[in-house]
XYZ file of C-alpha atoms in Angstrom:
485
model
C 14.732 100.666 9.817
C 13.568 103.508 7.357
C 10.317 103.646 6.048
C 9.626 101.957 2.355
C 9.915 105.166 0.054
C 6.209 106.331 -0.716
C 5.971 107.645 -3.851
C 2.610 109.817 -4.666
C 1.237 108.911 -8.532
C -0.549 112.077 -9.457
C -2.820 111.532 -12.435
C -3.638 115.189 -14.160
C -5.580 113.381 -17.073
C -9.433 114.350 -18.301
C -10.846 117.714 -19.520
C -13.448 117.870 -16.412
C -15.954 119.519 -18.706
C -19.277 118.418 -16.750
C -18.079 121.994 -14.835
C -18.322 124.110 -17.868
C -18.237 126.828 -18.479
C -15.480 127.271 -15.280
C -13.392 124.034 -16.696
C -12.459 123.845 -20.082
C -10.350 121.041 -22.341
C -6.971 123.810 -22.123
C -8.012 124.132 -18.014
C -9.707 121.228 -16.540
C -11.394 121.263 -13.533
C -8.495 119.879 -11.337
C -6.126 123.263 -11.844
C -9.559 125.424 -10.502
C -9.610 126.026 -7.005
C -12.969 124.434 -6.621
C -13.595 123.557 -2.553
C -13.900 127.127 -1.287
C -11.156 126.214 1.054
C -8.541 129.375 0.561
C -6.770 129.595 -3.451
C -5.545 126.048 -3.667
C -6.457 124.099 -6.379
C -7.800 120.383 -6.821
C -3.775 119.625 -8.284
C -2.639 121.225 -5.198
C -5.049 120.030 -2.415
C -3.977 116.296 -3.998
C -0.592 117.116 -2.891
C -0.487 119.217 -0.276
C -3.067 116.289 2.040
C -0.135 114.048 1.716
C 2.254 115.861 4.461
C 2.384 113.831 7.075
C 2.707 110.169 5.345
C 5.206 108.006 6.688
C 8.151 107.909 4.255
C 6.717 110.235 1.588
C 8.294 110.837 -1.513
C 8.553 113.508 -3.818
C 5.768 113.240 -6.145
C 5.467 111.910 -9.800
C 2.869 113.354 -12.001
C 1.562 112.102 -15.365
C 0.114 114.853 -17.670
C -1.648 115.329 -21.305
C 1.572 117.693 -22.824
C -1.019 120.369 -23.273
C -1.081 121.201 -19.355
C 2.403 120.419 -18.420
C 3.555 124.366 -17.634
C 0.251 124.519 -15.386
C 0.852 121.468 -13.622
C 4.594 122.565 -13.016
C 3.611 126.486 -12.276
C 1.094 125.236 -9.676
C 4.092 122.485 -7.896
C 6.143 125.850 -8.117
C 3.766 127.416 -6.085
C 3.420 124.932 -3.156
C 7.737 124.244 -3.313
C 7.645 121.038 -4.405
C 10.208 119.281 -6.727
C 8.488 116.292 -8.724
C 10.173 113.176 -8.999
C 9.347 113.683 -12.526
C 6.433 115.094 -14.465
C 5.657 112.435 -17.576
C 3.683 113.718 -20.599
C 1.403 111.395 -22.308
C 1.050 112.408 -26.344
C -2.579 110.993 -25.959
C -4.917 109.609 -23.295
C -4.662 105.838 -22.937
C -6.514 105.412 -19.630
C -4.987 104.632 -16.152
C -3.468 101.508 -16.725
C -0.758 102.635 -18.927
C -0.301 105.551 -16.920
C -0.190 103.142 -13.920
C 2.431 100.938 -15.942
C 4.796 104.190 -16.941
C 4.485 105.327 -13.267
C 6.284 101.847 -11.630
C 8.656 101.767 -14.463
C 9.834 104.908 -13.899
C 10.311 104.615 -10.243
C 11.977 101.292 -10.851
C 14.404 102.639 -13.391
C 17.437 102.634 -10.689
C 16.833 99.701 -8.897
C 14.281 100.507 -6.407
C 10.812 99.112 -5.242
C 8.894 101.757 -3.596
C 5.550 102.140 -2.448
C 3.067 103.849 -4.740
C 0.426 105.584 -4.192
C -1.747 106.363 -6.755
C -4.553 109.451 -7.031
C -6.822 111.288 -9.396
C -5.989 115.092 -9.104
C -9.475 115.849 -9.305
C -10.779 114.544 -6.342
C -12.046 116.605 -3.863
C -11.351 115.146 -0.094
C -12.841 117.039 3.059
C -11.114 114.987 5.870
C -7.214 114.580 4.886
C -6.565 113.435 8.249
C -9.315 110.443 8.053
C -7.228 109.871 4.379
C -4.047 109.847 5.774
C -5.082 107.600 8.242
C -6.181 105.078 5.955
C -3.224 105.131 3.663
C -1.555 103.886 6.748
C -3.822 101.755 7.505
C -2.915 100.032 3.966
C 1.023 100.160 4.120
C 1.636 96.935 5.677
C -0.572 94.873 2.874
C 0.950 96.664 0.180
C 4.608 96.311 1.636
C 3.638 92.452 1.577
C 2.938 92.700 -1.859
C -1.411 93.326 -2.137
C -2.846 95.674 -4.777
C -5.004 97.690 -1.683
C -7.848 100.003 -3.402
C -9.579 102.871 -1.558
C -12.935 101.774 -1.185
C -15.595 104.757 -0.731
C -17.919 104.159 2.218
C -21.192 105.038 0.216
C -23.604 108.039 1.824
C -26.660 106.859 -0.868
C -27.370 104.304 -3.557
C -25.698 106.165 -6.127
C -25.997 104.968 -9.673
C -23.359 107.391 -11.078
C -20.105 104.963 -9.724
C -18.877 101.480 -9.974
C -19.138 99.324 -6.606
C -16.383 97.402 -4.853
C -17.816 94.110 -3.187
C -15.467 92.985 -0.549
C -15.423 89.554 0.210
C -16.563 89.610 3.938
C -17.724 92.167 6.010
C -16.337 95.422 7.320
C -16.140 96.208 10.941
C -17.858 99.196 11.398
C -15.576 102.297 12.014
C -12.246 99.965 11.466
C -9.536 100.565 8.796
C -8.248 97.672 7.420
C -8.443 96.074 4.020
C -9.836 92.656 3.159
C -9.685 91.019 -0.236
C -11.703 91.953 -3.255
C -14.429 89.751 -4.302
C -15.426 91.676 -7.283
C -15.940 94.779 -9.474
C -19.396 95.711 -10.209
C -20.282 98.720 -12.912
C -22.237 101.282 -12.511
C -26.062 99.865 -10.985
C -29.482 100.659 -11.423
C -30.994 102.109 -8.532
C -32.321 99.191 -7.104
C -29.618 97.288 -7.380
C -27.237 100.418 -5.687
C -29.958 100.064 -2.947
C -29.270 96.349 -2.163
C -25.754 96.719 -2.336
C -25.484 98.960 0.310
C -27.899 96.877 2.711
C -25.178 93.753 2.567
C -22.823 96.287 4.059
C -19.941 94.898 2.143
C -20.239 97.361 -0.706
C -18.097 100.951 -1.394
C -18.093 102.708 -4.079
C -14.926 102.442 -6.542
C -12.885 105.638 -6.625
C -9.725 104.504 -8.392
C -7.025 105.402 -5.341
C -4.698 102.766 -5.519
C -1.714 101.524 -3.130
C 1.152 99.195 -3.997
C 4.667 97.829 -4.618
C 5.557 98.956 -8.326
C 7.430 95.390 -8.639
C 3.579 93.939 -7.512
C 2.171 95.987 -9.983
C 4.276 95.319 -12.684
C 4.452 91.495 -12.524
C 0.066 91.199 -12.363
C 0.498 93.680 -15.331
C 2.948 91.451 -17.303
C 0.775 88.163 -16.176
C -2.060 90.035 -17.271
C -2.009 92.251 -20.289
C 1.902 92.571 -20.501
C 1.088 94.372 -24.639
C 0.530 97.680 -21.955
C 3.983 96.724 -20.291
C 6.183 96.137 -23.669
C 4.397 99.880 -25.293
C 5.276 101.440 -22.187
C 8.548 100.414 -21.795
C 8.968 101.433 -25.579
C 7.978 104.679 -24.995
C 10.206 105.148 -21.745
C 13.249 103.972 -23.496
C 12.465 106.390 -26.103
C 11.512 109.346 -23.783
C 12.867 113.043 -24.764
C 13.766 115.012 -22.003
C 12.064 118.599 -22.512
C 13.458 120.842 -19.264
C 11.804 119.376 -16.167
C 9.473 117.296 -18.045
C 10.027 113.770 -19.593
C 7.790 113.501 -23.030
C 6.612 109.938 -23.565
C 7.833 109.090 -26.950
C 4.308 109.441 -29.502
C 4.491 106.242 -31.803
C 5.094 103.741 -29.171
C 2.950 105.211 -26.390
C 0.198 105.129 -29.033
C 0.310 101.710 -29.598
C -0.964 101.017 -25.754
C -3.757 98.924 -25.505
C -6.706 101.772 -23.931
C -7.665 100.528 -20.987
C -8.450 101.364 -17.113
C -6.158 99.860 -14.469
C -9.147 98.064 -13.079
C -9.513 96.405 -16.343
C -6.196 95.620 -17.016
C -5.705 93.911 -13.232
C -7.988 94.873 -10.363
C -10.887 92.485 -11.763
C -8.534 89.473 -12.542
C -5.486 89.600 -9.962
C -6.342 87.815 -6.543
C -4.011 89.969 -5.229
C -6.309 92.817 -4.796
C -7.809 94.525 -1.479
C -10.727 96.755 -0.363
C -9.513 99.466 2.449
C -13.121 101.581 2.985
C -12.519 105.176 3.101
C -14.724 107.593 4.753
C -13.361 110.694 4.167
C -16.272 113.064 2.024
C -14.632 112.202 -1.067
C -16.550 113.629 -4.182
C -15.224 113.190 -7.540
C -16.910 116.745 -8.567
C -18.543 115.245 -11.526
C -20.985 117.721 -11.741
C -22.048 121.614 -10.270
C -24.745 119.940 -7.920
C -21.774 117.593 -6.351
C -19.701 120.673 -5.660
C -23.019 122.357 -4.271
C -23.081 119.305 -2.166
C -19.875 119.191 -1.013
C -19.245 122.843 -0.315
C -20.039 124.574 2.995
C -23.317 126.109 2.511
C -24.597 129.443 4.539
C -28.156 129.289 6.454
C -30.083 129.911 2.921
C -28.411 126.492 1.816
C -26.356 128.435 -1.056
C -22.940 128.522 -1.673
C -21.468 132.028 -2.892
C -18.149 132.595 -4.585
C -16.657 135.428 -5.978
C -18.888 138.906 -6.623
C -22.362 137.574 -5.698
C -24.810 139.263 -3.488
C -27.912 137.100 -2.644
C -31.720 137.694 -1.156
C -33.738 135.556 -0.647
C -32.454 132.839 -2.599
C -32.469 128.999 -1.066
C -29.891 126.140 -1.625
C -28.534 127.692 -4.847
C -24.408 127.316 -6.457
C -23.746 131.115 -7.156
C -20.297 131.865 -8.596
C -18.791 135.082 -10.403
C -15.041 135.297 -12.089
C -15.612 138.747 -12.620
C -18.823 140.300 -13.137
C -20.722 140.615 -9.912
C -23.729 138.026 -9.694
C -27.203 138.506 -8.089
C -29.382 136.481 -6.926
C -33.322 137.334 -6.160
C -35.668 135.124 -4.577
C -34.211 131.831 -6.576
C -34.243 128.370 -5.434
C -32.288 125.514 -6.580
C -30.300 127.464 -9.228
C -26.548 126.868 -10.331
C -25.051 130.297 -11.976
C -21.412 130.602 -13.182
C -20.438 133.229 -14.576
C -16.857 133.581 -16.490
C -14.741 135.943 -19.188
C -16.977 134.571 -22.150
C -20.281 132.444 -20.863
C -22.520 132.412 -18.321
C -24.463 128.917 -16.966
C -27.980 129.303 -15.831
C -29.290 125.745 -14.171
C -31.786 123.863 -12.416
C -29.701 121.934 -9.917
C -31.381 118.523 -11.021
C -30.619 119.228 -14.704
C -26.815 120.176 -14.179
C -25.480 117.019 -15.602
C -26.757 117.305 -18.977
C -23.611 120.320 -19.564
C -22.377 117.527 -21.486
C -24.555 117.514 -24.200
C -24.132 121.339 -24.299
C -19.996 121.461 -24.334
C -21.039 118.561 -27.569
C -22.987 120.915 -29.511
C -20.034 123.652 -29.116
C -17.439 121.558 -30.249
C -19.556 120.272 -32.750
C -19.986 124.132 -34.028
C -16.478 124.488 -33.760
C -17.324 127.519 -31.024
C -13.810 128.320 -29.023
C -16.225 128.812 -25.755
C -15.984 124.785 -25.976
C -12.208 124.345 -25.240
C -10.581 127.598 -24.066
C -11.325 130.451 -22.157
C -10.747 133.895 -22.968
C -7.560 134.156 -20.447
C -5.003 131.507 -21.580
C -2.081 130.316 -19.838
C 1.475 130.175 -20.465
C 5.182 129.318 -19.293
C 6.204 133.067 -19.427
C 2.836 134.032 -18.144
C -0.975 134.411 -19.741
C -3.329 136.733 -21.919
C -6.818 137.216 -22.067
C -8.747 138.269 -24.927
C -10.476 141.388 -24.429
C -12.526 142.774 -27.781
C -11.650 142.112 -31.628
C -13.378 142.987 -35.011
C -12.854 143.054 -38.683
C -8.788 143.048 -39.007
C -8.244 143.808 -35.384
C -7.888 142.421 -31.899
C -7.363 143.708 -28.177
C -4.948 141.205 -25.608
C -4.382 142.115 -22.432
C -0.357 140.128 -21.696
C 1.128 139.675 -18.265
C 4.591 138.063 -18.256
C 6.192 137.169 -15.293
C 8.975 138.343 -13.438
C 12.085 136.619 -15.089
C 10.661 135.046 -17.943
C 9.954 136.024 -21.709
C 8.079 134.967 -24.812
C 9.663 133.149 -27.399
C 12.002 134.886 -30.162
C 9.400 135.172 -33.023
C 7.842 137.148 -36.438
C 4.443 137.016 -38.081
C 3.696 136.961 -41.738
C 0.353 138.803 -41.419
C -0.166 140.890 -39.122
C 1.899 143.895 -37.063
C 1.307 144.838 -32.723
C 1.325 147.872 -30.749
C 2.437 147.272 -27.113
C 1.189 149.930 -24.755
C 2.937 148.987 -21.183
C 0.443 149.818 -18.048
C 2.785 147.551 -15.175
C 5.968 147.072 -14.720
C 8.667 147.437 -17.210
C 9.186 145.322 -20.105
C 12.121 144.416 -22.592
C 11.709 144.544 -26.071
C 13.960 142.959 -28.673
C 12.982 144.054 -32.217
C 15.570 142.992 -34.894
C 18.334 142.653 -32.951
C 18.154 145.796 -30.963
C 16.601 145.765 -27.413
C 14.401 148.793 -25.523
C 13.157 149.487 -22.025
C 9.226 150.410 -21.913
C 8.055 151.509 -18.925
C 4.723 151.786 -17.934
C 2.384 154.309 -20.165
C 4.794 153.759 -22.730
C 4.634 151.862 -25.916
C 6.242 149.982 -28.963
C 5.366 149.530 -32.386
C 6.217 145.625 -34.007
C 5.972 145.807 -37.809
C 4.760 142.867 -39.934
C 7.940 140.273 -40.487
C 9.732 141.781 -37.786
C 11.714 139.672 -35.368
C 10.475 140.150 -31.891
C 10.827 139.348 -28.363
C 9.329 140.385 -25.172
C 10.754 139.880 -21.971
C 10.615 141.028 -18.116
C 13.668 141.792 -16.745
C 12.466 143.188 -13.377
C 10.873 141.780 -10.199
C 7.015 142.458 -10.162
C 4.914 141.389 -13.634
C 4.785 142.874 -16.752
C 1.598 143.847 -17.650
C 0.501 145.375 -21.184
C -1.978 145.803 -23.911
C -1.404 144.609 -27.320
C -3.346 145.664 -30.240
C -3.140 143.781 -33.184
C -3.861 144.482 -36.680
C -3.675 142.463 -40.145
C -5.293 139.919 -42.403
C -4.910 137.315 -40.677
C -4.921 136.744 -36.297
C -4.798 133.616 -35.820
C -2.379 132.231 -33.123
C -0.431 130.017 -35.972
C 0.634 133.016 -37.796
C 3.947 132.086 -35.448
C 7.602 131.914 -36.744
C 9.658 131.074 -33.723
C 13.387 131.648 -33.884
C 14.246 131.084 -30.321
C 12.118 129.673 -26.719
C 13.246 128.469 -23.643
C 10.584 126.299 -23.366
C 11.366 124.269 -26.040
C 8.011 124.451 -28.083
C 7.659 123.750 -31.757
C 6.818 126.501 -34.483
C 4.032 124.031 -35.498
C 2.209 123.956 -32.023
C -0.776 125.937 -32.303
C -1.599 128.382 -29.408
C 1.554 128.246 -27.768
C 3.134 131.713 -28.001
């Protein structure tokens, strides 16, 4: 008999911003490739630790709309389909992305196994975590709501406990019911939790039956069941991507699937996990968590270091040195630069506050944005002016479009480009250029097979990215979307 489908529930939600300045609200921490462990990402790693599960499925991802051409550029690059990629119009927690997530994969009938993950997780052992998903397959094929409980390594006070409601045996995997949630403890109550034995931490990895999620959801709070089926029914389809419909979806009660269920159903079970899990909440857990040299420092990117002990050194681009430093976390990027104590590295919250609060664009975005077609970075402006440096990928092309206020010269350095200008189209070729006059109708494209790299130089009154009439686009974005060119 064939294996009970396993469907993998990716969830791409949260802005990760306790790694500023790397991770950013338009590119959270879980598209960075964070573990030192070759170029793949936290999205990626979620996936690509799944080969080998028995009956695995093609994977469904749930996404804020914002990130949905990363999240598909990035399943591009490992070959892998989704089953579908939903986009949420707003954050409402896990459960109703939980509750979307069975509904979907019972929309024809069937009643697979899902499996549900945060796509910022980091996990060291994916062989010890494929091991335990198996380990949980038979109580969730009987119809239990199995959680991945985290072995703990210290009392942390930084994570919500599972209490299981006997013991573990030491070094076995298999679940045993839940006899409560606990939040997050004061130290010494984390340190008398972990001396029953019967404590792990909660890290919201989930395994089920949709049907056996859905009916404790209905029981439950079924108001998150009838808003998500609303916005299902109502669902557009936008190319690969399903967009939840906005009114309905908003209406969803905001609340965490452990809310919503895991602390009332008796349904649920513990499975303990021991797998160096991290959530990488924070520079000093990815110091942690990374392999360290003898010095105790880890070193990415363009960093030379002497003398330095047990520091986080990483470079984007400039090159990084460190000199006799201890305990330091330095990131350097395109447009800020983080100088730490290790021990203080948590309060980047309060900083990425006060830049939103002053409206400074170093608190969302980084200089290089992505796009469908591609992505540009910022590179100097002043009064009237700006400097972009554009690379469009083989194949694809930037939206028909005209601006009201200000006119670009494209200066080709890579590759060859096409350029539509009013209806009449042009080869440039590299260390050639094109002039776009203000209220002409525009597109760039790349025809060929390598990218398209150039420098665009604008000039006007006014630069802002909503200065945007769009005509035309593949992608199927609106003219009022800011930042989406």
């Amino acid at each position: 008999m064939a294996a009970t489908p396993l469907i993998p529930v990716i969830l791409c939600g949260g802005t990760g911003t306790r790694l500023w300045p790397l991770s950013r609200a338009s590119y959270p921490k879980q598209y960075w490739p964070l573990s030192g462990d070759g170029d793949a990402t936290l999205l990626q790693q979620t996936q690509q630790r799944l080969e080998g599960l028995e009956g695995l499925a093609a994977p469904l991802l749930i996404c804020n709309e914002d990130h949905r051409f990363i999240v598909a550029e990035q399943m591009r690059q490992l070959g892998i389909e989704p089953n579908a990629i939903l986009l949420e119009p707003m954050g409402r927690n896990t459960a109703p992305a939980v509750t979307v997530a069975a509904l979907q994969a019972t929309a024809d009938g069937d009643d697979p196994l899902l499996l549900v993950l945060a796509a910022d997780h980091l996990i060291r052992n994916a062989e010890q975590f494929r091991a335990a998903v198996a380990a949980g397959r038979p109580a969730a094929e009987a119809g239990r709501l199995v959680t991945f409980g985290i072995v703990p390594t210290a009392p942390e006070t930084g994570y919500g406990y599972i209490e299981a409601a006997q013991d573990f045996n030491a070094g076995e995997l298999r679940d045993v019911p839940i006899a409560r949630f606990v939040e997050k403890p004061d130290q010494a109550t984390a340190e008398q939790f972990l001396a029953t034995g019967r404590f792990t931490w909660n890290s919201g990895m989930f395994l089920f039956r949709a049907s056996a999620m859905l009916a404790e959801l209905d029981r439950l709070n079924p108001e998150v069941v009838s808003c998500c089926r609303a916005a299902l029914e109502q669902d557009t389809a936008d190319l690969e991507f399903l967009r939840l419909e906005r009114e309905a979806f908003a209406k969803c009660p905001n609340v965490a699937i452990d809310v919503a269920v895991m602390e009332k159903t008796k349904l649920g079970s513990v499975l303990p996990l021991d797998a160096g899990w991290s959530d990488v909440g924070s520079w000093s857990a990815l110091w942690e968590t990374s392999d360290r040299d003898g010095d105790g420092n880890v070193l990415q990117g363009r960093v030379i270091s002497q003398g330095s002990r047990n520091c986080y050194l990483r470079s984007e681009h400039r090159l990084v040195v460190g000199l006799g430093v201890e305990n330091l976390v330095v990131v350097e990027t395109d447009d800020a630069v983080l100088i730490a104590d290790r021990s203080q590295a948590q309060a980047i919250k309060t900083v990425v506050k006060q830049l939103e609060a002053d409206g400074s664009p170093e608190g969302k975005a980084h200089r290089k944005i992505y796009r469908p077609w591609g992505h540009y970075t910022g590179v100097t402006e002043g009064e009237r002016w700006q400097v972009k440096r554009i690379s469009v990928k083989p194949g694809a092309s930037l939206s028909l479009q005209m601006h009201h206020h200000r006119a670009e010269h494209w200066v080709v350095v890579k590759g060859t480009a096409l350029v539509e200008r009013d209806g009449s189209e042009q080869l440039v070729g590299e260390n050639q250029s094109t002039y776009i006059p203000m209220g002409c109708q525009h597109r760039l494209s790349n025809p060929g097979r390598i990218a398209v790299e150039l420098i665009e130089v604008q000039s006007g009154e006014y630069l802002g990215e909503d200065d945007i009439v769009r005509f035309e686009d593949r992608y199927g974005r609106s003219d009022l979307s800011l930042l989406q060119n």
